[in-house]
Amino acid sequence: MDRRKLYLQLLFFTSLISTMGSLYFSEVRQYVPCEFCWYQRILMYPIVIISLIALIRQDFGAKYYIRALSILGIVMGGYHYALQKVSFIGDGMAACEGVSCTVQYINWFGFITIPFLSFIAFTVIIILTFLIKKD
């Protein structure tokens, strides 16, 4: 199997699992997403569709679109995580619409929150886009 295809498959499954995880938290666990969570979803959900189409068509050039979305996702996820975990950043945060962006629905092992999971997913995706090289 072509390594590029394998990396594209991993990229698709990473984005799919991230999307399913976000839907699980909001629809099953009933966690109301904050404003920054919505921005991260807006960046992640298209990656599922783009990567699926790229996988079907074997269009490895889609990595550039996915990479752009992932870079924005890393910035958004990192900032959101900092809002939750770095007190002087989160304390100065103006109130978000609806749910506060500093709320931590999960806090596994004292550091794993939903924005952290988002940050990791976007990081894995961007690494995979760099592994998809021209033949």
Coordinates of N, CA and C in Angstrom, one line a residue:
M1 N 0.8 -1.2 0.0 CA 0.0 0.0 0.0 C 0.9 1.3 0.0
D2 N 0.4 2.2 -0.7 CA 1.1 3.5 -0.8 C 1.1 4.2 0.6
R3 N 2.2 4.7 1.0 CA 2.3 5.3 2.3 C 1.4 6.6 2.4
R4 N 1.3 7.3 1.3 CA 0.5 8.5 1.3 C -1.0 8.2 1.5
K5 N -1.4 7.0 0.9 CA -2.8 6.6 1.1 C -3.0 6.2 2.6
L6 N -2.1 5.5 3.2 CA -2.2 5.2 4.6 C -2.3 6.4 5.5
Y7 N -1.4 7.4 5.2 CA -1.5 8.6 6.0 C -2.8 9.4 5.8
L8 N -3.3 9.4 4.6 CA -4.6 10.0 4.3 C -5.7 9.3 5.1
Q9 N -5.6 7.9 5.1 CA -6.6 7.2 5.9 C -6.6 7.5 7.4
L10 N -5.3 7.5 7.9 CA -5.2 7.9 9.3 C -5.7 9.3 9.6
L11 N -5.5 10.2 8.7 CA -5.9 11.6 8.8 C -7.5 11.6 8.8
F12 N -8.1 10.8 7.9 CA -9.6 10.8 7.9 C -10.1 10.2 9.2
F13 N -9.5 9.1 9.7 CA -10.0 8.5 10.9 C -9.8 9.4 12.1
T14 N -8.7 10.1 12.1 CA -8.5 11.0 13.3 C -9.5 12.1 13.3
S15 N -9.8 12.7 12.1 CA -10.8 13.7 12.1 C -12.2 13.2 12.3
L16 N -12.5 11.9 11.9 CA -13.8 11.3 12.1 C -14.0 11.0 13.6
I17 N -13.0 10.5 14.2 CA -13.1 10.2 15.7 C -13.3 11.5 16.5
S18 N -12.5 12.6 16.1 CA -12.7 13.9 16.7 C -14.1 14.4 16.6
T19 N -14.6 14.3 15.4 CA -16.0 14.8 15.1 C -17.0 13.9 15.9
M20 N -16.8 12.6 15.9 CA -17.8 11.8 16.7 C -17.6 12.1 18.2
G21 N -16.4 12.3 18.7 CA -16.2 12.6 20.1 C -16.9 13.9 20.5
S22 N -16.8 15.0 19.6 CA -17.5 16.2 19.9 C -19.0 16.1 19.9
L23 N -19.5 15.3 19.0 CA -20.9 15.0 19.0 C -21.4 14.2 20.2
Y24 N -20.5 13.3 20.6 CA -20.8 12.5 21.8 C -20.9 13.4 23.0
F25 N -20.0 14.3 23.2 CA -20.0 15.2 24.4 C -21.2 16.1 24.4
S26 N -21.6 16.6 23.2 CA -22.8 17.5 23.2 C -24.1 16.8 23.1
E27 N -24.2 15.7 22.3 CA -25.5 15.1 22.1 C -25.8 14.0 23.2
V28 N -24.8 13.2 23.6 CA -25.1 12.1 24.5 C -24.9 12.6 26.0
R29 N -23.7 13.2 26.2 CA -23.4 13.7 27.6 C -24.1 15.0 27.9
Q30 N -24.7 15.7 26.9 CA -25.4 16.9 27.0 C -24.5 18.1 27.5
Y31 N -23.2 18.1 27.1 CA -22.4 19.2 27.5 C -22.6 20.3 26.4
V32 N -23.0 21.5 26.8 CA -23.3 22.6 25.9 C -22.0 23.2 25.5
P33 N -21.7 23.2 24.1 CA -20.4 23.8 23.7 C -20.3 25.3 23.8
C34 N -19.2 25.7 24.2 CA -19.0 27.2 24.3 C -18.6 27.8 23.0
E35 N -18.4 29.0 22.9 CA -18.1 29.7 21.6 C -16.9 29.2 21.0
F36 N -15.8 29.0 21.7 CA -14.5 28.5 21.2 C -14.7 27.0 20.7
C37 N -15.5 26.3 21.4 CA -15.7 24.9 21.0 C -16.4 24.9 19.6
W38 N -17.3 25.8 19.4 CA -18.0 25.9 18.1 C -17.0 26.2 17.0
Y39 N -16.1 27.1 17.3 CA -15.1 27.5 16.3 C -14.2 26.3 15.9
Q40 N -13.8 25.5 17.0 CA -13.0 24.3 16.7 C -13.8 23.3 15.9
R41 N -15.1 23.2 16.2 CA -15.9 22.3 15.4 C -16.0 22.7 13.9
I42 N -16.1 24.0 13.7 CA -16.2 24.6 12.4 C -15.0 24.3 11.6
L43 N -13.9 24.2 12.3 CA -12.6 23.8 11.6 C -12.4 22.3 11.4
M44 N -12.9 21.5 12.3 CA -12.7 20.1 12.3 C -13.7 19.4 11.3
Y45 N -14.9 19.7 11.3 CA -15.9 19.0 10.6 C -15.6 19.0 9.0
P46 N -15.2 20.1 8.4 CA -14.9 20.0 7.0 C -13.7 19.1 6.7
I47 N -12.8 18.9 7.7 CA -11.6 18.0 7.4 C -12.1 16.6 7.2
V48 N -13.2 16.2 7.9 CA -13.7 14.8 7.6 C -14.2 14.7 6.2
I49 N -14.9 15.7 5.7 CA -15.4 15.6 4.3 C -14.3 15.7 3.3
I50 N -13.4 16.7 3.5 CA -12.3 16.9 2.6 C -11.4 15.7 2.5
S51 N -11.1 15.1 3.6 CA -10.2 13.9 3.7 C -10.9 12.7 3.1
L52 N -12.2 12.6 3.3 CA -12.9 11.4 2.7 C -13.0 11.5 1.1
I53 N -13.2 12.7 0.6 CA -13.2 12.9 -0.8 C -11.8 12.7 -1.4
A54 N -10.8 13.2 -0.7 CA -9.4 13.0 -1.1 C -9.0 11.6 -1.1
L55 N -9.5 10.8 -0.1 CA -9.2 9.4 0.0 C -9.9 8.7 -1.2
I56 N -11.1 9.0 -1.5 CA -11.8 8.3 -2.6 C -11.2 8.6 -3.9
R57 N -10.9 9.9 -4.1 CA -10.3 10.3 -5.4 C -8.7 10.2 -5.4
Q58 N -8.2 9.8 -4.3 CA -6.7 9.7 -4.1 C -6.0 11.1 -4.6
D59 N -6.6 12.1 -4.0 CA -6.2 13.5 -4.3 C -5.3 13.9 -3.1
F60 N -4.0 13.7 -3.2 CA -3.1 14.1 -2.1 C -2.8 15.5 -2.0
G61 N -3.3 16.3 -3.0 CA -3.1 17.8 -2.9 C -4.1 18.4 -1.9
A62 N -5.1 17.6 -1.5 CA -6.0 18.1 -0.4 C -5.3 18.4 0.9
K63 N -4.1 17.9 1.0 CA -3.4 18.1 2.3 C -3.2 19.6 2.6
Y64 N -3.1 20.4 1.5 CA -2.9 21.8 1.7 C -4.1 22.5 2.4
Y65 N -5.3 22.1 1.9 CA -6.5 22.7 2.5 C -6.7 22.2 4.0
I66 N -6.4 20.9 4.2 CA -6.5 20.3 5.5 C -5.5 21.0 6.4
R67 N -4.3 21.2 5.9 CA -3.2 21.8 6.7 C -3.6 23.2 7.2
A68 N -4.2 24.0 6.3 CA -4.7 25.4 6.6 C -5.7 25.3 7.7
L69 N -6.7 24.4 7.6 CA -7.7 24.3 8.7 C -7.1 23.8 10.0
S70 N -6.1 22.9 9.9 CA -5.5 22.4 11.1 C -4.6 23.4 11.8
I71 N -4.0 24.3 11.1 CA -3.2 25.3 11.7 C -4.1 26.3 12.5
L72 N -5.2 26.7 11.9 CA -6.1 27.5 12.6 C -6.7 26.8 13.8
G73 N -6.9 25.5 13.7 CA -7.5 24.6 14.8 C -6.5 24.5 15.9
I74 N -5.2 24.4 15.6 CA -4.2 24.3 16.7 C -4.1 25.6 17.5
V75 N -4.2 26.8 16.7 CA -4.2 28.1 17.4 C -5.4 28.2 18.3
M76 N -6.6 27.9 17.7 CA -7.8 28.0 18.5 C -7.8 27.1 19.7
G77 N -7.5 25.8 19.5 CA -7.4 24.9 20.6 C -6.4 25.2 21.7
G78 N -5.3 25.7 21.3 CA -4.2 26.1 22.2 C -4.7 27.3 23.1
Y79 N -5.3 28.3 22.4 CA -5.8 29.4 23.1 C -6.9 29.1 24.1
H80 N -7.8 28.2 23.6 CA -8.9 27.8 24.5 C -8.4 27.0 25.7
Y81 N -7.4 26.2 25.5 CA -6.8 25.4 26.6 C -6.1 26.4 27.6
A82 N -5.5 27.4 27.0 CA -4.8 28.4 27.9 C -5.9 29.1 28.7
L83 N -7.0 29.4 28.1 CA -8.1 30.1 28.9 C -8.5 29.2 30.1
Q84 N -8.5 27.9 29.9 CA -9.0 27.0 31.0 C -7.9 26.8 32.0
K85 N -6.6 26.7 31.6 CA -5.6 26.3 32.5 C -4.7 27.4 33.0
V86 N -4.6 28.5 32.4 CA -3.7 29.6 32.8 C -4.5 30.7 33.4
S87 N -4.4 30.8 34.7 CA -5.4 31.7 35.5 C -5.4 33.1 35.0
F88 N -4.3 33.7 34.7 CA -4.3 35.1 34.4 C -4.9 35.4 33.0
I89 N -4.9 34.4 32.1 CA -5.5 34.5 30.8 C -7.1 34.3 31.0
G90 N -7.5 33.3 31.7 CA -8.9 33.0 31.8 C -9.6 34.0 32.7
D91 N -8.9 34.5 33.7 CA -9.6 35.5 34.6 C -9.9 36.8 33.8
G92 N -9.1 37.2 32.9 CA -9.3 38.4 32.1 C -10.2 38.2 30.9
M93 N -10.7 37.0 30.7 CA -11.6 36.7 29.6 C -12.9 37.3 29.8
A94 N -13.4 38.1 28.8 CA -14.7 38.6 28.8 C -15.7 37.4 28.7
A95 N -16.8 37.5 29.3 CA -17.8 36.4 29.3 C -18.2 36.1 27.8
C96 N -18.2 34.8 27.5 CA -18.6 34.3 26.2 C -20.2 34.3 26.2
E97 N -20.7 34.3 25.1 CA -22.2 34.1 24.9 C -22.5 32.7 25.5
G98 N -23.5 32.6 26.3 CA -24.0 31.3 26.8 C -23.0 30.7 27.8
V99 N -22.4 29.6 27.5 CA -21.5 28.9 28.3 C -20.2 29.6 28.4
S100 N -19.6 29.7 29.5 CA -18.2 30.2 29.7 C -17.2 29.4 29.0
C101 N -16.2 30.0 28.3 CA -15.2 29.3 27.6 C -14.2 28.7 28.6
T102 N -14.3 29.0 29.9 CA -13.3 28.5 30.8 C -13.9 27.2 31.6
V103 N -15.1 26.9 31.3 CA -15.7 25.7 31.9 C -15.0 24.4 31.5
Q104 N -14.8 23.5 32.4 CA -14.1 22.3 32.1 C -15.1 21.1 32.4
Y105 N -15.7 20.7 31.4 CA -16.6 19.5 31.6 C -15.9 18.3 32.0
I106 N -14.8 18.1 31.4 CA -13.9 16.9 31.8 C -12.6 17.5 32.2
N107 N -11.9 16.8 33.1 CA -10.5 17.2 33.5 C -9.8 15.9 33.9
W108 N -9.5 15.1 32.9 CA -8.9 13.8 33.2 C -7.4 14.0 33.5
F109 N -7.0 13.3 34.6 CA -5.6 13.4 35.0 C -5.1 14.8 35.3
G110 N -6.0 15.7 35.5 CA -5.7 17.1 35.9 C -5.3 18.0 34.7
F111 N -5.2 17.5 33.5 CA -4.8 18.3 32.4 C -5.6 18.0 31.1
I112 N -6.2 16.9 30.9 CA -6.9 16.6 29.7 C -8.3 17.1 29.7
T113 N -8.5 18.2 28.9 CA -9.9 18.8 28.8 C -10.3 18.6 27.3
I114 N -11.5 19.1 27.0 CA -12.0 19.0 25.6 C -11.1 19.8 24.7
P115 N -10.7 21.1 25.0 CA -9.8 21.8 24.1 C -8.5 21.1 23.9
F116 N -8.0 20.5 25.0 CA -6.7 19.7 24.9 C -6.9 18.6 23.9
L117 N -8.0 17.9 23.9 CA -8.2 16.8 22.9 C -8.3 17.4 21.5
S118 N -8.9 18.5 21.4 CA -9.0 19.2 20.1 C -7.6 19.6 19.6
F119 N -6.8 20.1 20.5 CA -5.5 20.5 20.1 C -4.6 19.3 19.7
I120 N -4.7 18.2 20.4 CA -4.0 17.0 20.0 C -4.5 16.5 18.6
A121 N -5.8 16.5 18.4 CA -6.3 16.0 17.1 C -5.8 16.8 16.0
F122 N -5.9 18.1 16.1 CA -5.4 19.0 15.0 C -3.8 18.8 14.8
T123 N -3.1 18.6 15.9 CA -1.7 18.4 15.8 C -1.4 17.1 15.1
V124 N -2.1 16.0 15.4 CA -1.9 14.8 14.7 C -2.2 14.9 13.2
I125 N -3.3 15.6 12.9 CA -3.7 15.8 11.5 C -2.6 16.6 10.8
I126 N -2.1 17.7 11.4 CA -1.1 18.5 10.6 C 0.2 17.7 10.4
I127 N 0.6 16.8 11.4 CA 1.7 16.0 11.2 C 1.5 15.0 10.1
L128 N 0.3 14.5 10.0 CA 0.0 13.5 8.9 C 0.0 14.2 7.5
T129 N -0.4 15.5 7.5 CA -0.3 16.2 6.2 C 1.1 16.4 5.7
F130 N 2.0 16.6 6.7 CA 3.4 16.7 6.3 C 4.1 15.4 5.9
L131 N 3.5 14.3 6.4 CA 4.0 13.0 6.0 C 3.6 12.6 4.6
I132 N 2.5 13.2 4.1 CA 2.0 12.9 2.8 C 2.9 13.7 1.8
K133 N 3.9 13.1 1.3 CA 4.8 13.8 0.4 C 4.5 13.3 -1.1
K134 N 5.1 14.1 -2.0 CA 4.9 13.8 -3.4 C 5.7 12.5 -3.7
D135 N 5.2 11.7 -4.6 CA 5.8 10.4 -5.0 C 7.1 10.7 -5.8

